Coordinates of C-alpha atoms in Angstrom, one line a residue:
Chain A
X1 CA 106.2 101.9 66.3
X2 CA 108.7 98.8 67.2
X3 CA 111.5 98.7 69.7
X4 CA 114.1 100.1 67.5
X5 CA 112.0 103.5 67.1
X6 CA 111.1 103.6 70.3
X7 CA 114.9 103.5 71.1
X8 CA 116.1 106.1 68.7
X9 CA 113.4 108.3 69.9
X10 CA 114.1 108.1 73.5
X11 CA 116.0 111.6 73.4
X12 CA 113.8 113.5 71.5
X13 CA 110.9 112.3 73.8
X14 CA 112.4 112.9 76.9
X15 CA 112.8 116.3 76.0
X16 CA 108.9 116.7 75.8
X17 CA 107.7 115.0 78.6
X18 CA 110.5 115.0 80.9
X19 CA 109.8 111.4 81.9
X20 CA 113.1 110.3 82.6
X21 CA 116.0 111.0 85.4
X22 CA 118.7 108.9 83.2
X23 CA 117.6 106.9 80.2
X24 CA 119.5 105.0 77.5
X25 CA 121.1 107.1 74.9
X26 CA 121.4 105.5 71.1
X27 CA 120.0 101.9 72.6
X28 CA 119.8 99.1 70.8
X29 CA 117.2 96.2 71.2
X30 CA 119.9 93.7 71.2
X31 CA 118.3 90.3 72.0
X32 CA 115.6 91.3 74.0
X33 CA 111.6 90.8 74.1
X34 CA 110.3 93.4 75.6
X35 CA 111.1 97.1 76.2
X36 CA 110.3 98.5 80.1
X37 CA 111.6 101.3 82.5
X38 CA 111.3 101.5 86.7
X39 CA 110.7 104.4 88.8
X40 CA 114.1 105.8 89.9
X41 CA 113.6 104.1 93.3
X42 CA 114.3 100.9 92.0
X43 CA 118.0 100.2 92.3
X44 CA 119.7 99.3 88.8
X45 CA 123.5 98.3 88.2
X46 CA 123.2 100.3 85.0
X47 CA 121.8 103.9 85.8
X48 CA 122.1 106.2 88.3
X49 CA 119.2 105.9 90.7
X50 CA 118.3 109.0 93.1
X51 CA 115.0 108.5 93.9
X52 CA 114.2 112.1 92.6
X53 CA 116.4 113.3 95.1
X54 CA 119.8 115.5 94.9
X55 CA 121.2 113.9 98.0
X56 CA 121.1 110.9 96.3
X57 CA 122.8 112.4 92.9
X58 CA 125.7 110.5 91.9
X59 CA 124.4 107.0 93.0
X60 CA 125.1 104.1 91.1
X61 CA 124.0 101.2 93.4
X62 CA 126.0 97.8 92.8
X63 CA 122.9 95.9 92.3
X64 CA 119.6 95.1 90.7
X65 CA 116.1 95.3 92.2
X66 CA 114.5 92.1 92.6
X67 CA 111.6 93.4 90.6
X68 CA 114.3 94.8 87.4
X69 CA 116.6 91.8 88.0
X70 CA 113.4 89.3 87.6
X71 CA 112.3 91.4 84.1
X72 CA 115.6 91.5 83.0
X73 CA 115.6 87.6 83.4
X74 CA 112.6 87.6 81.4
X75 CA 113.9 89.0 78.3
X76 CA 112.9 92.8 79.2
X77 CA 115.7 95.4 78.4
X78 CA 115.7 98.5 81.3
X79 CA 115.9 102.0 78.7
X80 CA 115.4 103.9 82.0
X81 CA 114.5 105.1 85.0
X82 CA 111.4 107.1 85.6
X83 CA 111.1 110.4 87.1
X84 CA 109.2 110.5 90.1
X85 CA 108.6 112.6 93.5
X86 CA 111.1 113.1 95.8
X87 CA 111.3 109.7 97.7
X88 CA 107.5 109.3 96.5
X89 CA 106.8 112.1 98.8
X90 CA 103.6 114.1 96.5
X91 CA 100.6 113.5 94.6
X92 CA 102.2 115.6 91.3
X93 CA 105.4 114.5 90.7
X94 CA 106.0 118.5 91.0
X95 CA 108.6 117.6 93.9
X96 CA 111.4 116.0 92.0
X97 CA 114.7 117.5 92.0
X98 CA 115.1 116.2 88.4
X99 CA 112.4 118.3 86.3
X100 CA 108.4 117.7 86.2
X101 CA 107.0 115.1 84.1
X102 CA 104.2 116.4 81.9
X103 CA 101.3 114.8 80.9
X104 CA 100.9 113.5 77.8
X105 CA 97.0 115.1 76.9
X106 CA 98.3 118.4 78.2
X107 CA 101.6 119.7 78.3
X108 CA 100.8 122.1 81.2
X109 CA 99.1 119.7 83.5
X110 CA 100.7 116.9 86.1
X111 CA 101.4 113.4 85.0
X112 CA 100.6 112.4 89.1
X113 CA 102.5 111.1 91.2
X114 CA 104.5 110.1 92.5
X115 CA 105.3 107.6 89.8
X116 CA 104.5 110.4 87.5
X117 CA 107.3 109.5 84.9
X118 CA 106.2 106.0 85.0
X119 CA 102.7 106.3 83.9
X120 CA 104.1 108.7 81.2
X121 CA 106.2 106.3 79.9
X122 CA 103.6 103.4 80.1
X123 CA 101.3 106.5 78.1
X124 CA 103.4 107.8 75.2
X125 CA 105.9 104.6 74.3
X126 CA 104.4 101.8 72.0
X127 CA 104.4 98.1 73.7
X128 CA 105.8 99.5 77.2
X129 CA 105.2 98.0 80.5
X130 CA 107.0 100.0 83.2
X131 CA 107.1 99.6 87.3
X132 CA 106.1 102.1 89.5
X133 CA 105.9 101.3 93.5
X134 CA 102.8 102.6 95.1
X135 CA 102.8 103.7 98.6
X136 CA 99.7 105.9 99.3
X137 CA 98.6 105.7 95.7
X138 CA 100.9 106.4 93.5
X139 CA 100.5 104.2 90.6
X140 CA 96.7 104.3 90.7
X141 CA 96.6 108.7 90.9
X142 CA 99.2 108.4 88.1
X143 CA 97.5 105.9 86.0
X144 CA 94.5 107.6 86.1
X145 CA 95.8 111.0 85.6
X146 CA 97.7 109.7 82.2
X147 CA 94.6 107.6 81.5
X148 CA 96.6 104.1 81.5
X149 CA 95.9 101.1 83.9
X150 CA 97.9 100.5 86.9
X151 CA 98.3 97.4 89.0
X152 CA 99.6 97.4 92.7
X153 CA 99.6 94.6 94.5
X154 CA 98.8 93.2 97.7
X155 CA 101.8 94.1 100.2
X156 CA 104.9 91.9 99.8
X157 CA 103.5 90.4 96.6
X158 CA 106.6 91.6 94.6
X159 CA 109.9 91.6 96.4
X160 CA 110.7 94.9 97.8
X161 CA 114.6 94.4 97.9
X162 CA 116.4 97.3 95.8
X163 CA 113.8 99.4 96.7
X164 CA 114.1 102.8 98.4
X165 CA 112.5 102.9 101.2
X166 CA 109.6 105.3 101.8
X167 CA 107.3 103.7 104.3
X168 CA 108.8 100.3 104.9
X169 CA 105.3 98.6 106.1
X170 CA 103.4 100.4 103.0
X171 CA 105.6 100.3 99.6
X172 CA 105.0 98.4 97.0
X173 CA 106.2 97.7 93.7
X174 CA 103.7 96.9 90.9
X175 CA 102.8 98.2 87.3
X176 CA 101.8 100.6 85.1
X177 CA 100.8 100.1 81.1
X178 CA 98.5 101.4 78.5
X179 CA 97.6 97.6 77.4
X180 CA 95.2 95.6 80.2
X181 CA 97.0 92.4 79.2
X182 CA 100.4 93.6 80.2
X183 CA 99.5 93.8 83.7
X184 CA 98.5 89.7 83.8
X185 CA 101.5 89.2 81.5
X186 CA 104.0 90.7 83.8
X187 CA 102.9 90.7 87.5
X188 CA 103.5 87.0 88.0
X189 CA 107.1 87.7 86.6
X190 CA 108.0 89.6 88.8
X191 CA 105.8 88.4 91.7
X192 CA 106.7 85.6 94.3
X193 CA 109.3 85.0 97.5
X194 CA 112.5 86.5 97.9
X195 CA 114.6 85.5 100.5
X196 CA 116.2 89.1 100.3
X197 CA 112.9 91.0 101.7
X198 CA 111.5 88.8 104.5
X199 CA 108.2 90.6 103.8
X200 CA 107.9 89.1 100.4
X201 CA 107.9 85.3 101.6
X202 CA 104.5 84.8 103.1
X203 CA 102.2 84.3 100.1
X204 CA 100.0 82.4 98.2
X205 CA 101.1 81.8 94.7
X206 CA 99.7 84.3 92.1
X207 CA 97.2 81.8 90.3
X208 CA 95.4 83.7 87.4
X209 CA 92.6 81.6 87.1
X210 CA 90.6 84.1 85.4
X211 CA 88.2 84.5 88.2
X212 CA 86.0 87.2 87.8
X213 CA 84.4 89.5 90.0
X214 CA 80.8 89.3 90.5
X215 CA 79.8 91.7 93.0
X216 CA 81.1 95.4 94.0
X217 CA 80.4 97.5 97.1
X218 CA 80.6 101.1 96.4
X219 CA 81.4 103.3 99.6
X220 CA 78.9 106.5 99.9
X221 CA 82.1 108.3 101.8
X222 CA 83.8 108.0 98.8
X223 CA 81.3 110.0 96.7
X224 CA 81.9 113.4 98.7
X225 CA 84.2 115.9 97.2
X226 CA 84.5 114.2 93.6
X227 CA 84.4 116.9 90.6
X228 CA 81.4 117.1 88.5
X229 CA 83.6 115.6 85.8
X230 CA 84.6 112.8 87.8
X231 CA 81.1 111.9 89.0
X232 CA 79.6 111.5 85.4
X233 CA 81.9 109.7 84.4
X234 CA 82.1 107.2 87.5
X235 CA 78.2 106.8 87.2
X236 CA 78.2 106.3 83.9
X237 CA 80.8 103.2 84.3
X238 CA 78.6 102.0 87.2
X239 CA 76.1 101.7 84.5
X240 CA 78.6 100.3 82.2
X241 CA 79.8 97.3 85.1
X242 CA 75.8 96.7 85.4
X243 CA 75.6 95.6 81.8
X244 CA 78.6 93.2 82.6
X245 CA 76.4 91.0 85.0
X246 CA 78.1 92.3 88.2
X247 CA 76.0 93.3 91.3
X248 CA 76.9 97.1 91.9
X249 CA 75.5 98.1 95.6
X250 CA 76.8 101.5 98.0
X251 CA 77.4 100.7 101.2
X252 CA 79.2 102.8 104.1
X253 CA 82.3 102.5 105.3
X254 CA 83.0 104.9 108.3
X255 CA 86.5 104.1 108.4
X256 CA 87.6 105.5 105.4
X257 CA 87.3 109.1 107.3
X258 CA 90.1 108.2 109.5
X259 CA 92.3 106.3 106.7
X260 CA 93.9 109.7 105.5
X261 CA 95.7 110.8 108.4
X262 CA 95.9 107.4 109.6
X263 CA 98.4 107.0 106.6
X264 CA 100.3 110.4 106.9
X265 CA 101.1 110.1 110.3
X266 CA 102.2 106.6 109.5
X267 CA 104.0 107.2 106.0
X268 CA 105.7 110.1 107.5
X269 CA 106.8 108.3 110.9
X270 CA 108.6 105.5 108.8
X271 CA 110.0 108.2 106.1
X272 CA 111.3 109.8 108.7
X273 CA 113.4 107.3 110.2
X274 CA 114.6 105.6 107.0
X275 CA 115.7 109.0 105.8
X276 CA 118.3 109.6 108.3
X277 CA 121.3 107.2 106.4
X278 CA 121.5 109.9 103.8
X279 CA 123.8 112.1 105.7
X280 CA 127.0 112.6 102.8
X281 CA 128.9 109.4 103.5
X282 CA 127.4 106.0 101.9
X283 CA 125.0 107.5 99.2
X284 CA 125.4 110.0 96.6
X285 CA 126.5 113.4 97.4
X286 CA 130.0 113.1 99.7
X287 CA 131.6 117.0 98.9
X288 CA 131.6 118.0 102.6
X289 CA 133.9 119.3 104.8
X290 CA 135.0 116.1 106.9
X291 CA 136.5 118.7 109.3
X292 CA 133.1 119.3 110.4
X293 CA 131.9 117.5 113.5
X294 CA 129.8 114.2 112.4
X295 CA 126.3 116.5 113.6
X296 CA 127.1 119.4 111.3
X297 CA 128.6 117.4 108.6
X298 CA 125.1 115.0 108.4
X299 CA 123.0 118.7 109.0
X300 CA 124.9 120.1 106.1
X301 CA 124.1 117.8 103.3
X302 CA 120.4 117.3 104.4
X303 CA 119.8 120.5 104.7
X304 CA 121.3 121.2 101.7
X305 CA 119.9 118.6 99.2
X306 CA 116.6 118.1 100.8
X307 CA 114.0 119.3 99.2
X308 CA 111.1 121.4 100.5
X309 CA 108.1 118.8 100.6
X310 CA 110.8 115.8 102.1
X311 CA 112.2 118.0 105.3
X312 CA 108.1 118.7 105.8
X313 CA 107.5 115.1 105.8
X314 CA 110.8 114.5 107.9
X315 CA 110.0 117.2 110.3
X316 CA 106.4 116.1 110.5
X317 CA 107.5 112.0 111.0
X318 CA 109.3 113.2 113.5
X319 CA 107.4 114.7 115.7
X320 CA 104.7 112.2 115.9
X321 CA 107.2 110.1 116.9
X322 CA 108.3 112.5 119.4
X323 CA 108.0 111.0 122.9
X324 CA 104.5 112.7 124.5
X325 CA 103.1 112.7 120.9
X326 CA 103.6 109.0 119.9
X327 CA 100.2 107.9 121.7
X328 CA 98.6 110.8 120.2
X329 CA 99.9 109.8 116.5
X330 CA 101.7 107.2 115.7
X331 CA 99.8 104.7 118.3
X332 CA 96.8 105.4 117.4
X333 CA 97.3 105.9 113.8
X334 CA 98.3 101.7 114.3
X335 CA 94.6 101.3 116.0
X336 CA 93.6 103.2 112.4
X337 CA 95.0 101.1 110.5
X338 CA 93.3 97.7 111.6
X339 CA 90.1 99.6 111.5
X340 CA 90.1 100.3 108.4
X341 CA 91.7 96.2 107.4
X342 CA 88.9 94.9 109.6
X343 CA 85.9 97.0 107.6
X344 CA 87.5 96.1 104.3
X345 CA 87.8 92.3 105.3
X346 CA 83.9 92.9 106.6
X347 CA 82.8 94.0 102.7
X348 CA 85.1 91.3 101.0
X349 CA 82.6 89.1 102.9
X350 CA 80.0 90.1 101.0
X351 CA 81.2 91.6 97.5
X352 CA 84.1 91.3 95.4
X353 CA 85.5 94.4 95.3
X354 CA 85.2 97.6 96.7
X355 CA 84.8 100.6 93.7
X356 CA 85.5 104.4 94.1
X357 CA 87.0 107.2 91.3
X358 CA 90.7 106.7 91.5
X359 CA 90.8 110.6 92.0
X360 CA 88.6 112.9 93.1
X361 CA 89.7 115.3 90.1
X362 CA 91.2 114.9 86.6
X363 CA 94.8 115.9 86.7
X364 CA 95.2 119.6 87.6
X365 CA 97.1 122.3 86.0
X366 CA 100.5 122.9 87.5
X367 CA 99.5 127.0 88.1
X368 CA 96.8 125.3 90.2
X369 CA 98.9 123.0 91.8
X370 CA 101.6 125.3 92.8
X371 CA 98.8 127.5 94.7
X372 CA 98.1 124.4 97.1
X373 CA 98.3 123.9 100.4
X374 CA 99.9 120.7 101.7
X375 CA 96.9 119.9 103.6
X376 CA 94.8 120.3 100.3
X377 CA 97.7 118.2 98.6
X378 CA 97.2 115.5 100.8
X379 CA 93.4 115.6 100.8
X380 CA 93.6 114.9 96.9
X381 CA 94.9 111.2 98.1
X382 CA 91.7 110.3 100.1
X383 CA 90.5 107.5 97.8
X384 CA 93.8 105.9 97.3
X385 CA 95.1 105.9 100.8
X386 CA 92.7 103.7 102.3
X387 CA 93.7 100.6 100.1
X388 CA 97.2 101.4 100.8
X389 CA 97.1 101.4 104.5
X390 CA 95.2 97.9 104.3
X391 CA 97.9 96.2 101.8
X392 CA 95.3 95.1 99.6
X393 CA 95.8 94.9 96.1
X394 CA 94.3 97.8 94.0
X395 CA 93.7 98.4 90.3
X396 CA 93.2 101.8 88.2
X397 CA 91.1 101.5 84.8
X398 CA 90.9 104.5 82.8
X399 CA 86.9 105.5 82.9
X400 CA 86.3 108.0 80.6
X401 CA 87.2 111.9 79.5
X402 CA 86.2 115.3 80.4
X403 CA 85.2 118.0 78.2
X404 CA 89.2 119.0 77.7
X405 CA 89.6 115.4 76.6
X406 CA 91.8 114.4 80.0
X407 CA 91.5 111.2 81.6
X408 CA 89.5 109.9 84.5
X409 CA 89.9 107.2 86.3
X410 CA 88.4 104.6 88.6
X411 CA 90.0 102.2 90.9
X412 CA 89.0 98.5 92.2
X413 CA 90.3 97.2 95.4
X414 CA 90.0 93.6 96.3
X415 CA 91.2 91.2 99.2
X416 CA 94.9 90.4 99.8
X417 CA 96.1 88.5 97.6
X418 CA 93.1 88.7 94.6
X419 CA 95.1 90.0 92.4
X420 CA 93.7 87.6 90.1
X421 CA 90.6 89.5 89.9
X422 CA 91.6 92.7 89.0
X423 CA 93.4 91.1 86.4
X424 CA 90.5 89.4 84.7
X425 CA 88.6 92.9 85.5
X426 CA 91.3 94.8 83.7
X427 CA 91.2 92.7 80.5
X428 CA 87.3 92.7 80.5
X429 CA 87.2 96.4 81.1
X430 CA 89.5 96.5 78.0
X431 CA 87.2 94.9 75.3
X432 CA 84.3 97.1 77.1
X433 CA 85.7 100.8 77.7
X434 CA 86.9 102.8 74.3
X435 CA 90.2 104.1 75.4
X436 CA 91.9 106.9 74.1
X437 CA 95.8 107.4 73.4
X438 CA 97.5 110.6 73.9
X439 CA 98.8 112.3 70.6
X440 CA 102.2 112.0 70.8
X441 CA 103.8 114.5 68.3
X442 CA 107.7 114.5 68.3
Chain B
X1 CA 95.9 119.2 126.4
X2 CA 96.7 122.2 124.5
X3 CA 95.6 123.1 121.2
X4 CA 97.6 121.7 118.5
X5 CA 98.1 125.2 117.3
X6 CA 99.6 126.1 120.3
X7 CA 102.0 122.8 120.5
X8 CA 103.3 123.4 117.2
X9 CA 105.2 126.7 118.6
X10 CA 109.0 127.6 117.7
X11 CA 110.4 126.0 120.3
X12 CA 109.1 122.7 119.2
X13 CA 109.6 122.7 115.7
X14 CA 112.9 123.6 116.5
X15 CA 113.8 120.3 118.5
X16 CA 112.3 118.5 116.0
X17 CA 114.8 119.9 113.2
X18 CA 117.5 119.4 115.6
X19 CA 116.6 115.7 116.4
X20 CA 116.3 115.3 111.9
X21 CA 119.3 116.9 111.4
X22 CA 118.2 119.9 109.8
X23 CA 118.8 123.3 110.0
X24 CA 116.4 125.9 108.9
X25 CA 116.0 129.1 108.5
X26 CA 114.3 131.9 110.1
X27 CA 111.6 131.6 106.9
X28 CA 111.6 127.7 106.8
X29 CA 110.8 128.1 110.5
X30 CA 108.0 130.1 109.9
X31 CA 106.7 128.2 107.0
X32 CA 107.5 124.6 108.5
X33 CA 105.4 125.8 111.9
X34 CA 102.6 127.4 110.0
X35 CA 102.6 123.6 107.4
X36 CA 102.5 121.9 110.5
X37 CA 99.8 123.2 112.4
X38 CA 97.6 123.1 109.6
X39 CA 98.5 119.5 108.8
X40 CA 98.2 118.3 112.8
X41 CA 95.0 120.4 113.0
X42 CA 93.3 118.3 109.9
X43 CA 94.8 115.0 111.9
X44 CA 93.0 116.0 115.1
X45 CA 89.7 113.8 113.3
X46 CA 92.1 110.5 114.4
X47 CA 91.2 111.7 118.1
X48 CA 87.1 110.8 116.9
X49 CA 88.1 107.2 115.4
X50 CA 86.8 104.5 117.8
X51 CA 89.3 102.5 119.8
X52 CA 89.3 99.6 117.6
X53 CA 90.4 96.1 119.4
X54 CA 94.2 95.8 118.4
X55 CA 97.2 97.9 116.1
X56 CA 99.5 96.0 113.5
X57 CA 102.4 97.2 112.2
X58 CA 102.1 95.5 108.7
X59 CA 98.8 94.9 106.7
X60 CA 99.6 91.2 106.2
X61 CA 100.7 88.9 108.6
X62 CA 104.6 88.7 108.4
X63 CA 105.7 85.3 109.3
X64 CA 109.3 85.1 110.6
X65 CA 111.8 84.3 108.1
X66 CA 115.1 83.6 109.0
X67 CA 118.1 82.2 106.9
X68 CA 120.9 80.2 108.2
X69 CA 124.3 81.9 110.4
X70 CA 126.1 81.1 107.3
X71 CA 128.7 84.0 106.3
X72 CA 128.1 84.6 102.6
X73 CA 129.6 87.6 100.1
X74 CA 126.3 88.3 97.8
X75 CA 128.4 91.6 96.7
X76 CA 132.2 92.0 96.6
X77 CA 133.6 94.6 99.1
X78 CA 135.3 96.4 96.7
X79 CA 132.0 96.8 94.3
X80 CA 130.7 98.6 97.7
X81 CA 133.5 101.0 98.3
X82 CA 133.9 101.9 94.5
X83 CA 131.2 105.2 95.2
X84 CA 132.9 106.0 99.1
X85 CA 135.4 108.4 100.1
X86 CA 137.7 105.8 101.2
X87 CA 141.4 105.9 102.6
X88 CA 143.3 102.6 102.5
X89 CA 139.9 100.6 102.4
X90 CA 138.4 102.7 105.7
X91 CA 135.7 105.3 105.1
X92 CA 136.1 108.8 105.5
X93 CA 133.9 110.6 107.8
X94 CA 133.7 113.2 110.2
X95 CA 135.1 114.1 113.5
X96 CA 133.1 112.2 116.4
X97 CA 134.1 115.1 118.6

């Protein structure tokens, strides 16, 4: 499949997998090297861009992401923008007021999310890179549910400027593909300062000097709760990493108990605040009643174009900001937080990496998910959250199959900044693992 | 301290929708109380994490970066009001009072 037929196809395989919010209709290559799209939270000059939100319907921002702007300077062509989780609030991609992404091995299960439509893309289309932005793990649950790889970085590695907030001191923008070599062939484009997001300008450069990790440290925590499926296949890749020279050891790491709600309460507290501008007058939707005092006007829309899983967050950031909950919460989610950095920086001591399943389970069937609670919805994200909270840079490999043929996952985590690593792990992985495509019938 | 079940009480999870700016209704109420109980009763394991030495706010050490007091125009006014309800270049809003 070349560009051209990916192009011409773009309509016709939207209307399978739902992957898209807006997307370009009869495309053309034009000059460009490379095909890619970016999770509708990335700001583009030529789509809309609503973060899988209705409030934000009708939003075409006036500028390029750093992270588009830089592939766009690299010869990439943006056909789109991937459908995602409201704000990237979910582990399904099921809460986007645009549709549901499918996954590509079965039409009646979730993509993950929440850059669900992203790891579809990087799944079905031929020669496609596409970003994602990961803030409690969704480009590795993603990857691993549409059995791709899936790279995000250490925090402020890539610019986060034309990004949607979520959770300001968590967010990161990275990349999803079904080729290994894609990831070490486009993070350093799109890595490296930016004087438009301070939090991008402290950093080493990106050097891939092909260093390889020797040694990994698997966490016993991590091994509770995983699915039978998930567990044979994790072992079996232990056994697999064994015969590539590296030292595989368990360890424990306590931490990772508290990392979960350490992250929610955290996530939440900053969604919460960055949420309040979309009130009916800058962004998107602006069809209210300006008659209205400014307090009902702003609870009109939000109340309105919410949806359900973003006013639980919101109502939930809130209140553990709340003054005579803030210690309880938000404080001493912070203490969490550089617990959890301080064990990690303890293992990277020692080992490499640190190795768990990306997910606990392969992706579930949207009946199921429909029947969860949130608090089981949130448990799903126990073994990406903890590398999310530290800002280091994490990698998903696909690791095998279950017995229905869909993907599983496992996910490496190394220190800030050793990206390189997990680049040289994801080509080797490559050549070693047999990985499967998903039939894409049109 | 009360139990979190019992702090999570209507009254509460009304101020907290007033202070987001959103209104709910009487079966939002009910749902958003019952969500978040649940969720603040699985969070109660923070209360058993040791007291570790120190909290940051960012995972990497954020140096800070500031740029020269120079007045710039990286996007032209007019490209930001194209979207806005605007009268006579001023935005439309609501009444303040």
């Amino acid at each position: 499949m070349n560009m051209q037929s990916v192009l011409s196809s773009l309509e016709k395989t939207n209307l399978r997998y739902s992957m898209f919010n807006d997307f370009l209709k009869n495309g053309e290559q034009g000059n460009s090297k490379f095909l890619f799209s970016a999770k509708d939270n990335l700001t583009s000059k030529d789509f809309e861009t609503c973060s899988g939100s209705r409030i934000l319907e009708g939003y075409h921002p006036v500028f390029d992401a750093t992270a588009i702007a830089k592939m766009r300077e690299a010869g990439g062509k943006l056909i789109g923008k991937t459908n995602m989780d409201e704000f990237g609030f979910g582990t399904f991609s099921t809460n986007s007021g645009f549709g549901i992404p499918r996954n590509p091995f079965d039409l009646e299960r979730s993509c993950g999310g929440s850059s669900g439509g992203s790891a579809c893309a990087a799944a079905v289309l031929e020669d496609h890179v596409s970003l994602g932005v990961s803030t409690g793990g969704s480009i590795c649950c993603p990857a691993s549910f549409c059995g791709v790889y899936g790279i995000a970085p250490t925090y402020g590695r890539v610019s986060r400027y034309g990004l949607i907030d979520y959770g300001n001191s968590l967010d990161k923008v990275g990349l999803l593909s079904a080729k290994a070599s894609d990831l070490s062939k486009y993070l350093p484009i799109i890595s490296g300062i930016d004087e438009k997001d301070p939090t991008s300008c402290v950093q080493p450069k990106l050097d891939l000097k092909k260093e390889k990790i020797r040694n990994i440290a698997i966490p016993k925590e991590a091994i509770d709760g995983l699915s039978k499926d998930v567990m044979t296949a994790f072992q079996s890749s232990i056994d697999t990493l064994k015969g590539m020279d590296i030292d595989v050891k368990f360890i424990e790491m306590p931490a990772l108990k508290y990392a979960m709600p350490a992250y929610y309460v955290l996530a939440t507290s900053e969604a919460s605040t960055n949420l309040a501008r979309y009130v009916g007058m800058r962004y998107g939707h602006q069809d209210g009643d300006l008659s209205l005092k400014f307090d009902d006007y702003f609870t009109y829309f939000r109340s309105k174009y919410f949806g359900d899983e973003a006013k639980r967050r919101i109502l939930l950031g809130t209140y553990t900001r709340m003054a005579g909950f803030r210690d309880r919460y938000y404080a001493k989610a912070l203490n969490v937080r550089m617990y959890v950095i301080n064990q990690y920086k303890q293992i990277f001591n020692e080992y490499d990496a640190v190795l768990t399943p990306t997910m606990p389970f392969v992706s579930p069937k949207f009946e199921d998910i429909s029947k969860m609670t949130p608090v089981e919805a949130y448990k799903a994200d126990y073994l990406t959250v903890p590398a999310n909270l530290a800002g280091t840079p994490h990698l998903s490999v696909p690791c095998g199959y279950d017995g229905n043929g869909m993907p599983i996952g496992m996910q490496f985590v190394t220190d800030h900044w050793k990206e390189d690593l997990l680049l040289t792990m994801a080509n080797e992985w490559d050549h070693t693992f047999d990985m499967k495509r998903a039939e894409v019938s049109l | 301290m009360r139990s979190v079940g019992l702090i999570m009480d209507r009254e509460i999870i009304e101020r907290v929708a007033r202070a987001a700016h959103i209104a709910l209704t009487e079966e939002e109420l009910a749902k958003y109380s019952q969500d978040l109980t649940d969720i603040l009763d699985y969070f109660k394991v923070l209360d058993e994490a040791p007291d570790f030495k120190g909290s940051g706010v960012n995972p990497v050490e954020i140096a800070d970066i500031l740029r020269e007091d120079e007045p710039r125009m990286d996007i032209a006014p007019d490209d930001l009001l194209r979207d806005m309800n605007t009268y006579d270049n001023y935005v439309r809003g609501p009444r303040l009072s």
